PDB file of C-alpha atoms in Angstrom:
ATOM      1  CA  ASP U   1      16.473  -1.591  13.273  1.00 87.00           C
ATOM      2  CA  ARG U   2      12.733   1.026  13.411  1.00 93.00           C
ATOM      3  CA  ARG U   3      13.010   1.895   9.894  1.00 95.00           C
ATOM      4  CA  VAL U   4      12.669  -2.287   9.697  1.00 96.00           C
ATOM      5  CA  TRP U   5       9.165  -2.482  11.364  1.00 96.00           C
ATOM      6  CA  ALA U   6       8.046   0.937  10.305  1.00 97.00           C
ATOM      7  CA  LEU U   7       8.469  -0.626   6.898  1.00 97.00           C
ATOM      8  CA  PHE U   8       6.783  -4.023   8.307  1.00 97.00           C
ATOM      9  CA  MET U   9       3.502  -1.737   9.728  1.00 97.00           C
ATOM     10  CA  LEU U  10       3.364   0.647   6.274  1.00 97.00           C
ATOM     11  CA  TYR U  11       3.223  -3.050   4.595  1.00 97.00           C
ATOM     12  CA  ALA U  12       0.982  -4.868   5.873  1.00 97.00           C
ATOM     13  CA  CYS U  13      -1.311  -1.508   4.963  1.00 96.00           C
ATOM     14  CA  SER U  14      -0.712  -1.940   1.861  1.00 96.00           C
ATOM     15  CA  PHE U  15       0.248  -5.636   0.059  1.00 96.00           C
ATOM     16  CA  GLY U  16      -1.956  -6.991   3.415  1.00 96.00           C
ATOM     17  CA  MET U  17      -5.140  -4.081   2.160  1.00 97.00           C
ATOM     18  CA  GLU U  18      -4.828  -5.086  -1.362  1.00 96.00           C
ATOM     19  CA  LEU U  19      -5.428  -8.863  -0.151  1.00 96.00           C
ATOM     20  CA  THR U  20      -8.245  -8.087   2.028  1.00 97.00           C
ATOM     21  CA  ILE U  21      -9.838  -6.689  -0.477  1.00 97.00           C
ATOM     22  CA  ASP U  22      -9.044  -9.250  -3.036  1.00 95.00           C
ATOM     23  CA  ASN U  23     -10.651 -11.192  -0.774  1.00 95.00           C
ATOM     24  CA  ILE U  24     -14.227  -8.931   0.308  1.00 96.00           C
ATOM     25  CA  ALA U  25     -14.474  -7.676  -3.557  1.00 96.00           C
ATOM     26  CA  ALA U  26     -17.423  -9.949  -5.329  1.00 96.00           C
ATOM     27  CA  LEU U  27     -19.119 -10.902  -1.807  1.00 95.00           C
ATOM     28  CA  TYR U  28     -19.456  -6.755  -1.292  1.00 96.00           C
ATOM     29  CA  PHE U  29     -20.245  -6.287  -4.541  1.00 97.00           C
ATOM     30  CA  THR U  30     -23.469  -8.735  -4.354  1.00 96.00           C
ATOM     31  CA  ASP U  31     -24.548  -7.958  -0.958  1.00 95.00           C
ATOM     32  CA  TYR U  32     -23.903  -4.509  -0.846  1.00 95.00           C
ATOM     33  CA  PHE U  33     -24.672  -3.423  -4.743  1.00 96.00           C
ATOM     34  CA  HIS U  34     -26.645  -6.484  -5.729  1.00 95.00           C
ATOM     35  CA  LEU U  35     -24.430  -7.450  -8.574  1.00 95.00           C
ATOM     36  CA  ALA U  36     -24.816 -10.468  -9.907  1.00 95.00           C
ATOM     37  CA  LEU U  37     -21.759 -13.156  -8.914  1.00 92.00           C
ATOM     38  CA  THR U  38     -20.147 -12.790 -12.326  1.00 94.00           C
ATOM     39  CA  ALA U  39     -20.312  -8.865 -12.668  1.00 96.00           C
ATOM     40  CA  ALA U  40     -19.793  -9.194  -8.817  1.00 96.00           C
ATOM     41  CA  GLY U  41     -16.643 -10.924 -10.123  1.00 95.00           C
ATOM     42  CA  PHE U  42     -15.104  -8.943 -13.278  1.00 96.00           C
ATOM     43  CA  VAL U  43     -15.605  -5.649 -11.013  1.00 96.00           C
ATOM     44  CA  ALA U  44     -13.612  -7.229  -8.266  1.00 95.00           C
ATOM     45  CA  ALA U  45     -10.944  -8.678 -11.419  1.00 96.00           C
ATOM     46  CA  SER U  46     -10.723  -4.904 -12.437  1.00 96.00           C
ATOM     47  CA  PHE U  47      -9.057  -4.008  -8.639  1.00 95.00           C
ATOM     48  CA  GLY U  48      -6.140  -6.981  -9.132  1.00 92.00           C
ATOM     49  CA  MET U  49      -5.558  -6.178 -13.090  1.00 94.00           C
ATOM     50  CA  MET U  50      -4.289  -2.374 -11.547  1.00 94.00           C
ATOM     51  CA  ASN U  51      -1.360  -5.056 -10.554  1.00 91.00           C
ATOM     52  CA  LEU U  52      -0.164  -4.973 -14.067  1.00 92.00           C
ATOM     53  CA  PHE U  53       0.842  -1.589 -13.950  1.00 95.00           C
ATOM     54  CA  ALA U  54       0.158  -0.233 -10.605  1.00 95.00           C
ATOM     55  CA  ARG U  55       3.009  -1.093  -8.417  1.00 94.00           C
ATOM     56  CA  ALA U  56       5.504  -0.908 -11.027  1.00 95.00           C
ATOM     57  CA  LEU U  57       3.803   2.959 -11.387  1.00 97.00           C
ATOM     58  CA  GLY U  58       5.261   3.220  -7.744  1.00 96.00           C
ATOM     59  CA  GLY U  59       8.633   2.205  -8.057  1.00 95.00           C
ATOM     60  CA  ILE U  60       9.040   4.041 -11.303  1.00 96.00           C
ATOM     61  CA  VAL U  61       7.916   7.435  -9.031  1.00 97.00           C
ATOM     62  CA  SER U  62      10.071   6.315  -6.408  1.00 96.00           C
ATOM     63  CA  ASP U  63      13.201   6.287  -8.164  1.00 93.00           C
ATOM     64  CA  ARG U  64      12.003   9.648 -10.278  1.00 95.00           C
ATOM     65  CA  CYS U  65      11.717  10.884  -6.742  1.00 96.00           C
ATOM     66  CA  ASN U  66      15.519   9.449  -5.223  1.00 93.00           C
ATOM     67  CA  ARG U  67      17.106  11.490  -8.164  1.00 92.00           C
ATOM     68  CA  LEU U  68      15.322  14.425  -6.928  1.00 93.00           C
ATOM     69  CA  TRP U  69      15.678  14.677  -3.037  1.00 94.00           C
ATOM     70  CA  GLY U  70      17.311  11.073  -2.461  1.00 93.00           C
ATOM     71  CA  LEU U  71      16.602   7.768  -0.687  1.00 93.00           C
ATOM     72  CA  ARG U  72      13.877  11.139   1.798  1.00 95.00           C
ATOM     73  CA  GLY U  73      12.300  11.374  -1.318  1.00 96.00           C
ATOM     74  CA  ARG U  74      11.767   7.163  -1.583  1.00 96.00           C
ATOM     75  CA  ALA U  75      10.081   7.413   2.301  1.00 97.00           C
ATOM     76  CA  ALA U  76       7.692  10.010   1.082  1.00 97.00           C
ATOM     77  CA  LEU U  77       6.415   9.298  -1.846  1.00 97.00           C
ATOM     78  CA  LEU U  78       5.799   6.137   0.300  1.00 97.00           C
ATOM     79  CA  GLY U  79       4.052   8.150   3.032  1.00 97.00           C
ATOM     80  CA  CYS U  80       1.647   9.908   1.118  1.00 97.00           C
ATOM     81  CA  THR U  81       1.008   7.319  -0.820  1.00 98.00           C
ATOM     82  CA  SER U  82      -0.610   5.233   1.524  1.00 97.00           C
ATOM     83  CA  ALA U  83      -1.887   8.128   3.660  1.00 98.00           C
ATOM     84  CA  GLY U  84      -3.579   8.120  -0.277  1.00 97.00           C
ATOM     85  CA  GLU U  85      -4.786   4.637   0.028  1.00 97.00           C
ATOM     86  CA  GLY U  86      -6.220   5.081   3.088  1.00 97.00           C
ATOM     87  CA  LEU U  87      -8.633   7.722   2.242  1.00 97.00           C
ATOM     88  CA  GLY U  88      -9.249   6.377  -0.656  1.00 97.00           C
ATOM     89  CA  LEU U  89     -10.509   3.716   1.635  1.00 98.00           C
ATOM     90  CA  VAL U  90     -12.399   5.528   4.023  1.00 98.00           C
ATOM     91  CA  LEU U  91     -14.034   7.396   0.865  1.00 97.00           C
ATOM     92  CA  PHE U  92     -14.803   3.683  -0.841  1.00 98.00           C
ATOM     93  CA  SER U  93     -16.879   3.051   2.558  1.00 97.00           C
ATOM     94  CA  GLN U  94     -19.385   5.555   1.910  1.00 97.00           C
ATOM     95  CA  MET U  95     -19.816   4.864  -1.359  1.00 96.00           C
ATOM     96  CA  ARG U  96     -23.328   3.974  -2.205  1.00 95.00           C
ATOM     97  CA  TRP U  97     -23.990   4.460  -5.772  1.00 96.00           C
ATOM     98  CA  LEU U  98     -22.443   1.723  -8.148  1.00 96.00           C
ATOM     99  CA  PRO U  99     -20.501   4.052 -10.017  1.00 96.00           C
ATOM    100  CA  LEU U 100     -19.181   5.642  -7.194  1.00 97.00           C
ATOM    101  CA  ALA U 101     -17.572   2.724  -5.393  1.00 97.00           C
ATOM    102  CA  ILE U 102     -16.190   0.746  -8.413  1.00 97.00           C
ATOM    103  CA  GLY U 103     -14.313   4.253  -9.378  1.00 97.00           C
ATOM    104  CA  SER U 104     -13.060   4.487  -5.544  1.00 97.00           C
ATOM    105  CA  MET U 105     -12.300   0.915  -5.260  1.00 97.00           C
ATOM    106  CA  LEU U 106      -9.758   1.718  -8.682  1.00 97.00           C
ATOM    107  CA  LEU U 107      -9.076   4.707  -6.961  1.00 97.00           C
ATOM    108  CA  VAL U 108      -7.932   1.847  -3.651  1.00 97.00           C
ATOM    109  CA  GLY U 109      -5.731   0.122  -6.302  1.00 97.00           C
ATOM    110  CA  LEU U 110      -3.412   3.069  -7.650  1.00 97.00           C
ATOM    111  CA  PHE U 111      -2.184   3.568  -3.808  1.00 97.00           C
ATOM    112  CA  VAL U 112      -2.898   0.152  -2.300  1.00 97.00           C
ATOM    113  CA  LYS U 113      -0.238  -0.944  -5.356  1.00 97.00           C
ATOM    114  CA  MET U 114       1.674   2.036  -5.297  1.00 97.00           C
ATOM    115  CA  SER U 115       2.835   1.629  -1.924  1.00 97.00           C
ATOM    116  CA  ASN U 116       3.841  -1.617  -2.380  1.00 96.00           C
ATOM    117  CA  GLY U 117       6.234  -0.436  -5.483  1.00 96.00           C
ATOM    118  CA  ALA U 118       7.332   2.419  -2.797  1.00 96.00           C
ATOM    119  CA  ALA U 119       7.926   0.670   0.119  1.00 96.00           C
ATOM    120  CA  TYR U 120       9.974  -1.912  -1.943  1.00 93.00           C
ATOM    121  CA  SER U 121      12.231  -0.025  -3.555  1.00 94.00           C
ATOM    122  CA  VAL U 122      13.409   1.231  -0.211  1.00 95.00           C
ATOM    123  CA  VAL U 123      13.747  -2.033   1.535  1.00 95.00           C
ATOM    124  CA  PRO U 124      17.584  -2.519  -0.324  1.00 92.00           C
ATOM    125  CA  PHE U 125      19.123   0.572   1.231  1.00 93.00           C
ATOM    126  CA  VAL U 126      17.671   0.020   4.831  1.00 93.00           C
ATOM    127  CA  ASN U 127      20.228  -2.687   5.923  1.00 90.00           C
ATOM    128  CA  LYS U 128      22.598  -4.156   2.876  1.00 87.00           C
ATOM    129  CA  ARG U 129      24.714  -6.762   4.712  1.00 90.00           C
ATOM    130  CA  ALA U 130      20.862  -7.714   6.098  1.00 92.00           C
ATOM    131  CA  LEU U 131      18.719  -8.313   2.633  1.00 92.00           C
ATOM    132  CA  GLY U 132      17.469 -11.118   3.005  1.00 95.00           C
ATOM    133  CA  THR U 133      15.990 -10.215   6.324  1.00 95.00           C
ATOM    134  CA  VAL U 134      14.915  -6.956   6.195  1.00 95.00           C
ATOM    135  CA  ALA U 135      13.321  -7.801   2.820  1.00 96.00           C
ATOM    136  CA  GLY U 136      11.400 -10.990   4.633  1.00 96.00           C
ATOM    137  CA  ILE U 137       9.877  -9.268   7.646  1.00 96.00           C
ATOM    138  CA  VAL U 138       8.845  -6.158   5.899  1.00 97.00           C
ATOM    139  CA  GLY U 139       6.584  -9.026   3.757  1.00 96.00           C
ATOM    140  CA  ALA U 140       5.562 -10.849   6.082  1.00 97.00           C
ATOM    141  CA  GLY U 141       4.132  -7.671   6.859  1.00 96.00           C
ATOM    142  CA  GLY U 142       1.879  -8.206   4.350  1.00 96.00           C
ATOM    143  CA  ASN U 143       0.176 -11.262   5.235  1.00 95.00           C
ATOM    144  CA  ALA U 144      -0.257  -9.519   9.120  1.00 97.00           C
ATOM    145  CA  GLY U 145      -1.975  -6.953   7.737  1.00 97.00           C
ATOM    146  CA  ALA U 146      -4.547  -9.078   5.663  1.00 97.00           C
ATOM    147  CA  VAL U 147      -4.987 -11.752   8.342  1.00 96.00           C
ATOM    148  CA  LEU U 148      -6.004  -8.774  11.489  1.00 96.00           C
ATOM    149  CA  ALA U 149      -8.062  -7.036   8.568  1.00 96.00           C
ATOM    150  CA  GLY U 150      -9.800 -10.118   7.857  1.00 95.00           C
ATOM    151  CA  PHE U 151     -10.618 -10.233  11.948  1.00 94.00           C
ATOM    152  CA  LEU U 152     -12.655  -7.140  11.433  1.00 94.00           C
ATOM    153  CA  PHE U 153     -15.156  -9.099   8.482  1.00 94.00           C
ATOM    154  CA  LYS U 154     -15.459 -11.772  10.536  1.00 92.00           C
ATOM    155  CA  THR U 155     -17.794 -10.209  13.458  1.00 89.00           C
ATOM    156  CA  SER U 156     -21.413  -9.595  13.376  1.00 89.00           C
ATOM    157  CA  ALA U 157     -20.801  -6.313  15.256  1.00 93.00           C
ATOM    158  CA  VAL U 158     -19.574  -4.264  12.683  1.00 95.00           C
ATOM    159  CA  THR U 159     -20.883  -3.917   8.898  1.00 96.00           C
ATOM    160  CA  TRP U 160     -18.271  -4.499   6.290  1.00 96.00           C
ATOM    161  CA  PRO U 161     -18.741  -0.714   4.906  1.00 97.00           C
ATOM    162  CA  GLN U 162     -17.629   0.066   8.598  1.00 97.00           C
ATOM    163  CA  ALA U 163     -14.602  -2.544   8.341  1.00 97.00           C
ATOM    164  CA  LEU U 164     -14.129  -0.822   5.099  1.00 97.00           C
ATOM    165  CA  LEU U 165     -14.109   2.869   6.872  1.00 97.00           C
ATOM    166  CA  ILE U 166     -12.149   1.714  10.378  1.00 97.00           C
ATOM    167  CA  LEU U 167      -9.159   0.383   8.195  1.00 98.00           C
ATOM    168  CA  GLY U 168      -9.660   3.333   6.360  1.00 97.00           C
ATOM    169  CA  LEU U 169      -8.667   5.142   9.066  1.00 98.00           C
ATOM    170  CA  LEU U 170      -6.100   2.674  10.627  1.00 97.00           C
ATOM    171  CA  VAL U 171      -4.418   3.045   7.347  1.00 98.00           C
ATOM    172  CA  THR U 172      -4.496   6.787   7.668  1.00 98.00           C
ATOM    173  CA  ILE U 173      -2.816   7.090  10.935  1.00 97.00           C
ATOM    174  CA  SER U 174      -0.239   4.764  10.003  1.00 97.00           C
ATOM    175  CA  ALA U 175       1.364   6.952   7.494  1.00 97.00           C
ATOM    176  CA  PRO U 176       3.249   8.953   9.074  1.00 97.00           C
ATOM    177  CA  LEU U 177       5.016   5.701   9.773  1.00 97.00           C
ATOM    178  CA  ALA U 178       7.183   6.689   6.382  1.00 97.00           C
ATOM    179  CA  LEU U 179       9.323   9.572   8.466  1.00 96.00           C
ATOM    180  CA  LEU U 180      10.528   7.175  10.826  1.00 96.00           C
ATOM    181  CA  VAL U 181      12.785   5.025   7.252  1.00 96.00           C
ATOM    182  CA  ARG U 182      15.841   7.991   7.549  1.00 93.00           C
ATOM    183  CA  PHE U 183      18.278   7.292   6.635  1.00 93.00           C
ATOM    184  CA  SER U 184      21.997   9.336   7.162  1.00 88.00           C
ATOM    185  CA  GLU U 185      23.980  11.124   5.188  1.00 90.00           C
ATOM    186  CA  VAL U 186      26.693   8.469   4.637  1.00 87.00           C
ATOM    187  CA  GLU U 187      23.753   6.368   3.250  1.00 86.00           C
ATOM    188  CA  GLU U 188      22.327   8.897   0.873  1.00 88.00           C
ATOM    189  CA  ARG U 189      25.793   9.829  -0.722  1.00 88.00           C
ATOM    190  CA  SER U 190      26.255   5.364  -0.957  1.00 85.00           C
ATOM    191  CA  ALA U 191      22.855   5.117  -2.317  1.00 82.00           C
ATOM    192  CA  ARG U 192      23.790   8.423  -4.499  1.00 84.00           C
ATOM    193  CA  GLU U 193      26.822   6.713  -5.881  1.00 82.00           C
ATOM    194  CA  GLU U 194      25.624   3.236  -6.532  1.00 78.00           C
ATOM    195  CA  MET U 195      22.918   5.004  -7.882  1.00 76.00           C
ATOM    196  CA  GLU U 196      25.444   7.122 -10.733  1.00 76.00           C
ATOM    197  CA  THR U 197      27.744   3.826 -12.271  1.00 78.00           C
ATOM    198  CA  ARG U 198      24.715   2.076 -12.605  1.00 71.00           C
ATOM    199  CA  PRO U 199      23.563   1.426 -15.828  1.00 69.00           C
ATOM    200  CA  ALA U 200      20.865   2.098 -17.133  1.00 60.00           C
TER     201      ALA U 200
END
């Protein structure tokens, strides 16, 4: 099912980037902005703490989109948050003034974590007979994305800002994969009926 592999790629671009930034943020702010390690750790932690609300926000907004436009709305939101994440990474890679760098990193964090929530709001509707398989494959995309992104930060031929720029461009280019996550009229109707019969 091409939808599963599209979601795999989109989750590689969202959760994969989350893991990547979690891994490099403190050192990035130490090396490129000359922060003390404690201060850099605090800045990096602010990215992770966005999980307290931003991932749930992605799911909440996805539910609203579902009410308005059905499953197409969920997929469209995922594409939009992925594009926002990619453009945010491009912006972050170009920041050389500390306050703007922190702000753009938090903007990336907002879209990254919203994309995580939006991706998993779509997963249950792709194939109900193989829900565990779909969830497992999509989830593996996050780890695969982090591993592949990590290679960019290991090579001496690419600086870390360049690596972030490359990742931002790749994520932005990948966002239209959400267009492959389509549902038939029968699937849309079934999902609508299921949502209507569930207790609030």
